[in-house]
PDB file of C-alpha atoms in Angstrom:
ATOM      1  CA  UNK L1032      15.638 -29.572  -8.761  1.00 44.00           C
ATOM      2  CA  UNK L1033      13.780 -26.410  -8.548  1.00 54.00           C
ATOM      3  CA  UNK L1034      10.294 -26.204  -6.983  1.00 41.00           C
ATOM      4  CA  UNK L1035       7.667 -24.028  -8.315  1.00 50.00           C
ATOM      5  CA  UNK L1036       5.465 -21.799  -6.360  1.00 56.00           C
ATOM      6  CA  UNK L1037       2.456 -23.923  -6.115  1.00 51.00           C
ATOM      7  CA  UNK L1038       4.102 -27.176  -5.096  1.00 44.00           C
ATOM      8  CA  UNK L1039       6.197 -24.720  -2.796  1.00 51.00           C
ATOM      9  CA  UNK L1040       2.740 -23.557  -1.183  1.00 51.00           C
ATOM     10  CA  UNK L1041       1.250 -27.110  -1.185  1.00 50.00           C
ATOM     11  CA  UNK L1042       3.843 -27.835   1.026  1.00 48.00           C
ATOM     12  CA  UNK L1043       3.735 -25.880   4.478  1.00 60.00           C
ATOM     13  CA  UNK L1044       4.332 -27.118   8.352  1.00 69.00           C
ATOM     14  CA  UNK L1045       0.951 -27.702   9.638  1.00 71.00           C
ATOM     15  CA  UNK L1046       1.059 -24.253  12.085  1.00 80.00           C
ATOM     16  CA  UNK L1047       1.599 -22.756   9.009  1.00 82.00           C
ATOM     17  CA  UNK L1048      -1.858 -24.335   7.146  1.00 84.00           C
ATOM     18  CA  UNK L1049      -3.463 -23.075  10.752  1.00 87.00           C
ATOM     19  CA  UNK L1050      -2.378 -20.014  10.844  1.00 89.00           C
ATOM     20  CA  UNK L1051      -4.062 -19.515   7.191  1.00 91.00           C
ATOM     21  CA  UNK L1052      -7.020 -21.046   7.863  1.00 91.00           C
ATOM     22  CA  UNK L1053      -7.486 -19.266  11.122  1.00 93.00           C
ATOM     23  CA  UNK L1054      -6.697 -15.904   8.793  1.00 93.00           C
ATOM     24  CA  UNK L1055      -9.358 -17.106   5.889  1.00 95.00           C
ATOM     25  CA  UNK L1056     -11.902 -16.999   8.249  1.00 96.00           C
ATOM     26  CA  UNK L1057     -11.598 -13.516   9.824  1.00 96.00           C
ATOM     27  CA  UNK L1058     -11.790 -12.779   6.282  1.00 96.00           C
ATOM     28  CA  UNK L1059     -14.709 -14.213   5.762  1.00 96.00           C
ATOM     29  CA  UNK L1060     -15.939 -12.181   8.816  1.00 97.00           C
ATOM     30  CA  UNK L1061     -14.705  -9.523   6.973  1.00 97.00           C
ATOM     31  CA  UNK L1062     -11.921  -8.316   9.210  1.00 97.00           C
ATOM     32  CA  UNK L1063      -9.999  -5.450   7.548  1.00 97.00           C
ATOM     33  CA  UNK L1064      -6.875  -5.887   9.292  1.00 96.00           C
ATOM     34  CA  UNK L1065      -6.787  -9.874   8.404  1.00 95.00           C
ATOM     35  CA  UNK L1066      -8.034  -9.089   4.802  1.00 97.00           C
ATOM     36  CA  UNK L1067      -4.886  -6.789   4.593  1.00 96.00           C
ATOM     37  CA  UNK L1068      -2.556  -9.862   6.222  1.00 95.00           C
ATOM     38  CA  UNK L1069      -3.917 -12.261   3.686  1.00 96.00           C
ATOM     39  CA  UNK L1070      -3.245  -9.490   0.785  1.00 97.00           C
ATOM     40  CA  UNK L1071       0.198  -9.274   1.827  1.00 95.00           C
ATOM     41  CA  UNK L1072       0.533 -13.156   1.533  1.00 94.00           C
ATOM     42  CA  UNK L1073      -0.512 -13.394  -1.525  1.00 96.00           C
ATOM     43  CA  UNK L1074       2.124 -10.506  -2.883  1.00 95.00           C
ATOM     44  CA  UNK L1075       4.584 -12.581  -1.296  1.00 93.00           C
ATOM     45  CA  UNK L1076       3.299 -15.903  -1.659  1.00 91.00           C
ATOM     46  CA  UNK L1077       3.527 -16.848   2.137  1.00 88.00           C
ATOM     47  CA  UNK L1078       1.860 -19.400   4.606  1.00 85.00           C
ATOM     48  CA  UNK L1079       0.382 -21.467   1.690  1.00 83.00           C
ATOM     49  CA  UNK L1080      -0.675 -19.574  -0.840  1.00 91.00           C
ATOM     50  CA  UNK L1081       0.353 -19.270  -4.271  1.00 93.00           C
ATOM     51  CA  UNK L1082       1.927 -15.822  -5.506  1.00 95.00           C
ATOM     52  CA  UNK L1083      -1.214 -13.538  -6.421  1.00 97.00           C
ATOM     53  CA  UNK L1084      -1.159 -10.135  -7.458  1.00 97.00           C
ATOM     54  CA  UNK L1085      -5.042  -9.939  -8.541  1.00 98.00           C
ATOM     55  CA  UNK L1086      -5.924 -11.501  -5.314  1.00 97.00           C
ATOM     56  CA  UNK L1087      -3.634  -9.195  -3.045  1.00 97.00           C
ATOM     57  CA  UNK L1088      -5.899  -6.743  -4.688  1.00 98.00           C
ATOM     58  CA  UNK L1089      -9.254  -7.860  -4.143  1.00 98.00           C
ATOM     59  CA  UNK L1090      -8.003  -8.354  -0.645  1.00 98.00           C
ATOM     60  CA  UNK L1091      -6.627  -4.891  -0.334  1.00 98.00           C
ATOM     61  CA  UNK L1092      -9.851  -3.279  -1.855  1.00 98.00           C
ATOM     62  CA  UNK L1093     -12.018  -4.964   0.564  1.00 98.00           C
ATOM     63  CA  UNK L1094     -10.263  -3.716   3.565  1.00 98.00           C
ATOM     64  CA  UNK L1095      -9.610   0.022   2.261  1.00 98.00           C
ATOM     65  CA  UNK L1096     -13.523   0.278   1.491  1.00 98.00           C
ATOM     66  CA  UNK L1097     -13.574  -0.383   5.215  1.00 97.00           C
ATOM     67  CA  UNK L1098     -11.534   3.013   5.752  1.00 97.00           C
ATOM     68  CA  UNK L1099      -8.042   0.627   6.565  1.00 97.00           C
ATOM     69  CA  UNK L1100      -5.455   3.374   5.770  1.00 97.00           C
ATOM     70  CA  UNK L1101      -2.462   0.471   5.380  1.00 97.00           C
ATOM     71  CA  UNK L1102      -4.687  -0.793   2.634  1.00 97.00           C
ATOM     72  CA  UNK L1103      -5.612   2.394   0.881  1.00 98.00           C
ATOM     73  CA  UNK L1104      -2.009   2.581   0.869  1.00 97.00           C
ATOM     74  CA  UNK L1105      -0.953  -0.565  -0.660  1.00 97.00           C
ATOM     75  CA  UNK L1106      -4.040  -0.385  -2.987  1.00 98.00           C
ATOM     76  CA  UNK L1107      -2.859   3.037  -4.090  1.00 98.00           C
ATOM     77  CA  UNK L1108       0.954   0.774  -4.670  1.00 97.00           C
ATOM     78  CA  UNK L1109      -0.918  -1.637  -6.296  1.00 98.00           C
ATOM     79  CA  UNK L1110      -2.822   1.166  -8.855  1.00 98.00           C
ATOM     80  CA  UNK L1111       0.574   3.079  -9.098  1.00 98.00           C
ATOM     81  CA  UNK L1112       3.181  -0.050 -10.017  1.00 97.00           C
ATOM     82  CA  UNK L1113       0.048  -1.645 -12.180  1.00 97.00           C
ATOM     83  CA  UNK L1114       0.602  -4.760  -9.851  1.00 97.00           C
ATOM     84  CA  UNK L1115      -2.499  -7.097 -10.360  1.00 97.00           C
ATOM     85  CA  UNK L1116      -4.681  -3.423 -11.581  1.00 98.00           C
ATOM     86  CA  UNK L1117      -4.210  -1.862 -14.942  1.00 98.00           C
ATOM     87  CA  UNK L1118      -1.833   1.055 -13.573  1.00 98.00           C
ATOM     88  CA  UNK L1119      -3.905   4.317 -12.674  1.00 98.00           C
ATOM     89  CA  UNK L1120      -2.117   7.097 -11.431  1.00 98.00           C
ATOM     90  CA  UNK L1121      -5.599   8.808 -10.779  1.00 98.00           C
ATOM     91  CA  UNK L1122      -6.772   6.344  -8.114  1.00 98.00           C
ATOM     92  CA  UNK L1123      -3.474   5.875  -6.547  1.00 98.00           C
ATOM     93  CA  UNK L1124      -3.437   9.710  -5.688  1.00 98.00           C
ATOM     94  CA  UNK L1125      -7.206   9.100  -4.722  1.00 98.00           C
ATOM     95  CA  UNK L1126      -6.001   5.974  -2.600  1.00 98.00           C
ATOM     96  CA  UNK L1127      -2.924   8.002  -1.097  1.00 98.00           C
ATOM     97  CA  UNK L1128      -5.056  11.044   0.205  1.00 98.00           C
ATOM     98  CA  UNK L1129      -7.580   8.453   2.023  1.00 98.00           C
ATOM     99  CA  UNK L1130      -4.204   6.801   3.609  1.00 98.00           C
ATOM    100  CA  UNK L1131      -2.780  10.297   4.478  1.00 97.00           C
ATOM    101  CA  UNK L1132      -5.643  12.065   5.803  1.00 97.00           C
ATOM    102  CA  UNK L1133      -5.767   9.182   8.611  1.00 96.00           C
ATOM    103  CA  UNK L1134      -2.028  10.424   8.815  1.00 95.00           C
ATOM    104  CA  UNK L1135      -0.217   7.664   6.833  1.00 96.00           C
ATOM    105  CA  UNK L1136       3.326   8.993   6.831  1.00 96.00           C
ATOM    106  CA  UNK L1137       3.929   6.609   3.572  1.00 97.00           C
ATOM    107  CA  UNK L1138       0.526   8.135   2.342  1.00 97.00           C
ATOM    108  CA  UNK L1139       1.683  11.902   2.889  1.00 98.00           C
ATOM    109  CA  UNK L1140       5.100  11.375   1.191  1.00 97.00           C
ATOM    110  CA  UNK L1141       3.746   8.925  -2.005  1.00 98.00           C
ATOM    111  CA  UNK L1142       0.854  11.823  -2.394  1.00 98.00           C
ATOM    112  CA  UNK L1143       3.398  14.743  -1.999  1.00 97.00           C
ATOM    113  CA  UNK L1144       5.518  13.465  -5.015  1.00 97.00           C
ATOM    114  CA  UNK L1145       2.243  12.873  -6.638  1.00 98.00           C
ATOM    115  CA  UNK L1146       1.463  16.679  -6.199  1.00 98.00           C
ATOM    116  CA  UNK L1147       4.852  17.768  -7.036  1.00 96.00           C
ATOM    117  CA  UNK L1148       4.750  15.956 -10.160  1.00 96.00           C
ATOM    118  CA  UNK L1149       1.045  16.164 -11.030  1.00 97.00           C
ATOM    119  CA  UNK L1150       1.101  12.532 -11.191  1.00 96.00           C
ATOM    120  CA  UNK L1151      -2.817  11.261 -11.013  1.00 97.00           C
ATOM    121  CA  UNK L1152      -3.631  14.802  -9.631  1.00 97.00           C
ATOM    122  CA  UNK L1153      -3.435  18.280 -10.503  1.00 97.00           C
ATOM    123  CA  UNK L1154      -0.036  19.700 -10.141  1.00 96.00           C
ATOM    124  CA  UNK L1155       0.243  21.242  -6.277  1.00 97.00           C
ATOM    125  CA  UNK L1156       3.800  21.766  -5.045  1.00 96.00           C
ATOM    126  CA  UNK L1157       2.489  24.085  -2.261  1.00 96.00           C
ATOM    127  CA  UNK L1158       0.315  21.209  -0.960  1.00 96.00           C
ATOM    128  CA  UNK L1159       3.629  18.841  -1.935  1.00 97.00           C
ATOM    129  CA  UNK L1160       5.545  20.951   0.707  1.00 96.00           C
ATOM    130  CA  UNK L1161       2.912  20.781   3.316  1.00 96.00           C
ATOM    131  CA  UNK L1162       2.744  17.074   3.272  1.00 97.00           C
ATOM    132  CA  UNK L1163       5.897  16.817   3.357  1.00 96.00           C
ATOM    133  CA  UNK L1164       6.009  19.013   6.416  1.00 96.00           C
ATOM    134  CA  UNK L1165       3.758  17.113   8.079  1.00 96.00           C
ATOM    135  CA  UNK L1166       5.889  13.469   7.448  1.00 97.00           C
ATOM    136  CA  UNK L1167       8.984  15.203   8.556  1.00 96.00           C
ATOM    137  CA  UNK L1168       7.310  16.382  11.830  1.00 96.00           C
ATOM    138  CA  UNK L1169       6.756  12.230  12.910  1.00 95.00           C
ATOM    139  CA  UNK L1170      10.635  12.064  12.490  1.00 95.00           C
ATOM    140  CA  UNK L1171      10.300  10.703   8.637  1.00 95.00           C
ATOM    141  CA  UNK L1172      13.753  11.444   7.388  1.00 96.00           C
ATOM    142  CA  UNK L1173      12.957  11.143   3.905  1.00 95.00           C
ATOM    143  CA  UNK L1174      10.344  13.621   4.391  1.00 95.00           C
ATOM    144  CA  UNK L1175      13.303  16.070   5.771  1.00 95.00           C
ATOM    145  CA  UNK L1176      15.276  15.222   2.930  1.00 96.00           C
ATOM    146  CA  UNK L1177      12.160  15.955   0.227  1.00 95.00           C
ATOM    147  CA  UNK L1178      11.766  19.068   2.361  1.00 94.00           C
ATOM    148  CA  UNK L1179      14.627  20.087   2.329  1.00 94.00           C
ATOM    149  CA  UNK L1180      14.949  20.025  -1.054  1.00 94.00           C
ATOM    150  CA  UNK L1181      11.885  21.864  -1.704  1.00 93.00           C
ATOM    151  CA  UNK L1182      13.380  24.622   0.012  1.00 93.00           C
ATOM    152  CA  UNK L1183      16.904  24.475  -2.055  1.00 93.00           C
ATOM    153  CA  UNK L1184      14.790  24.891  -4.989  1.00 92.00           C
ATOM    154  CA  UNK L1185      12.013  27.174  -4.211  1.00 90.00           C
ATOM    155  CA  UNK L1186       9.201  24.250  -4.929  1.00 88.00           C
ATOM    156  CA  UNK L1187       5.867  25.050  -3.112  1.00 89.00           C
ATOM    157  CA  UNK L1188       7.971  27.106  -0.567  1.00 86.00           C
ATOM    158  CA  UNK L1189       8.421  30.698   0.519  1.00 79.00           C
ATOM    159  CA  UNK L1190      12.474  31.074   1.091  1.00 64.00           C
TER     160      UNK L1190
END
């Protein structure tokens, strides 16, 4: 017999209902960090709650307008994918620069391929290269590899 999500959620081990309760009401505080852990429960449909995209991104929305660069990011996702938001390629560049100039790694590479493809912002492989400069010097390895590349084909890049 399959279960669906909501009888799935409906039916949780008791730390589990804690857990979420003690999670709804940092929320309600208005905690950007626990507003980002409730958004990423919903995606999943974890601890409870039934699988929400729209939800994830009210969540999400409320803790990036608090300057929470993991949420700008997932927002931006969210925006990009068209996952519970009409897809916007605009505000998932905007999204991605907020993430990256806190220095998102994730941020810098998703708003490098946005510049390299002028997806949601003006064309830029220059600036593509740059952030993908600064990504590789954390360590990112996909970063190297996107760098690398640049270089191999003369995108953004002085040989």
């Amino acid at each position: 017999m399959e279960v669906s999500p909501a009888m799935r959620a409906a039916v949780q081990p008791p730390q589990q209902l804690e857990k979420l309760r003690i999670v709804r009401l940092a929320v309600a505080r208005g905690d950007a960090e626990e507003q980002l852990r409730l958004g990423f429960f919903y995606v999943e449909g974890l601890v409870g709650v039934v699988q929400d995209d729209e939800e994830a991104v009210r969540l999400y929305r409320l803790a990036a307008e608090q300057g929470h660069a993991l949420a700008q990011l997932q927002l931006g996702i969210a925006y990009a994918d068209g996952r519970g938001v009409v897809r916007n390629e605009e505000a998932a560049a905007r999204l991605y620069r907020q993430a990256a100039e806190q220095g998102s790694t994730d941020a810098q590479i998703r708003l490098a391929h946005c510049y390299m493809l002028g997806n949601g912002c003006v064309q830029d492989k220059p600036a593509a290269a740059r952030l993908f400069g600064q990504a590789a010097e954390k360590g990112c390895a996909l970063a190297h590899l996107a760098l690398g590349k640049c270089y191999l084909e003369g995108d953004g890049v002085v040989a």
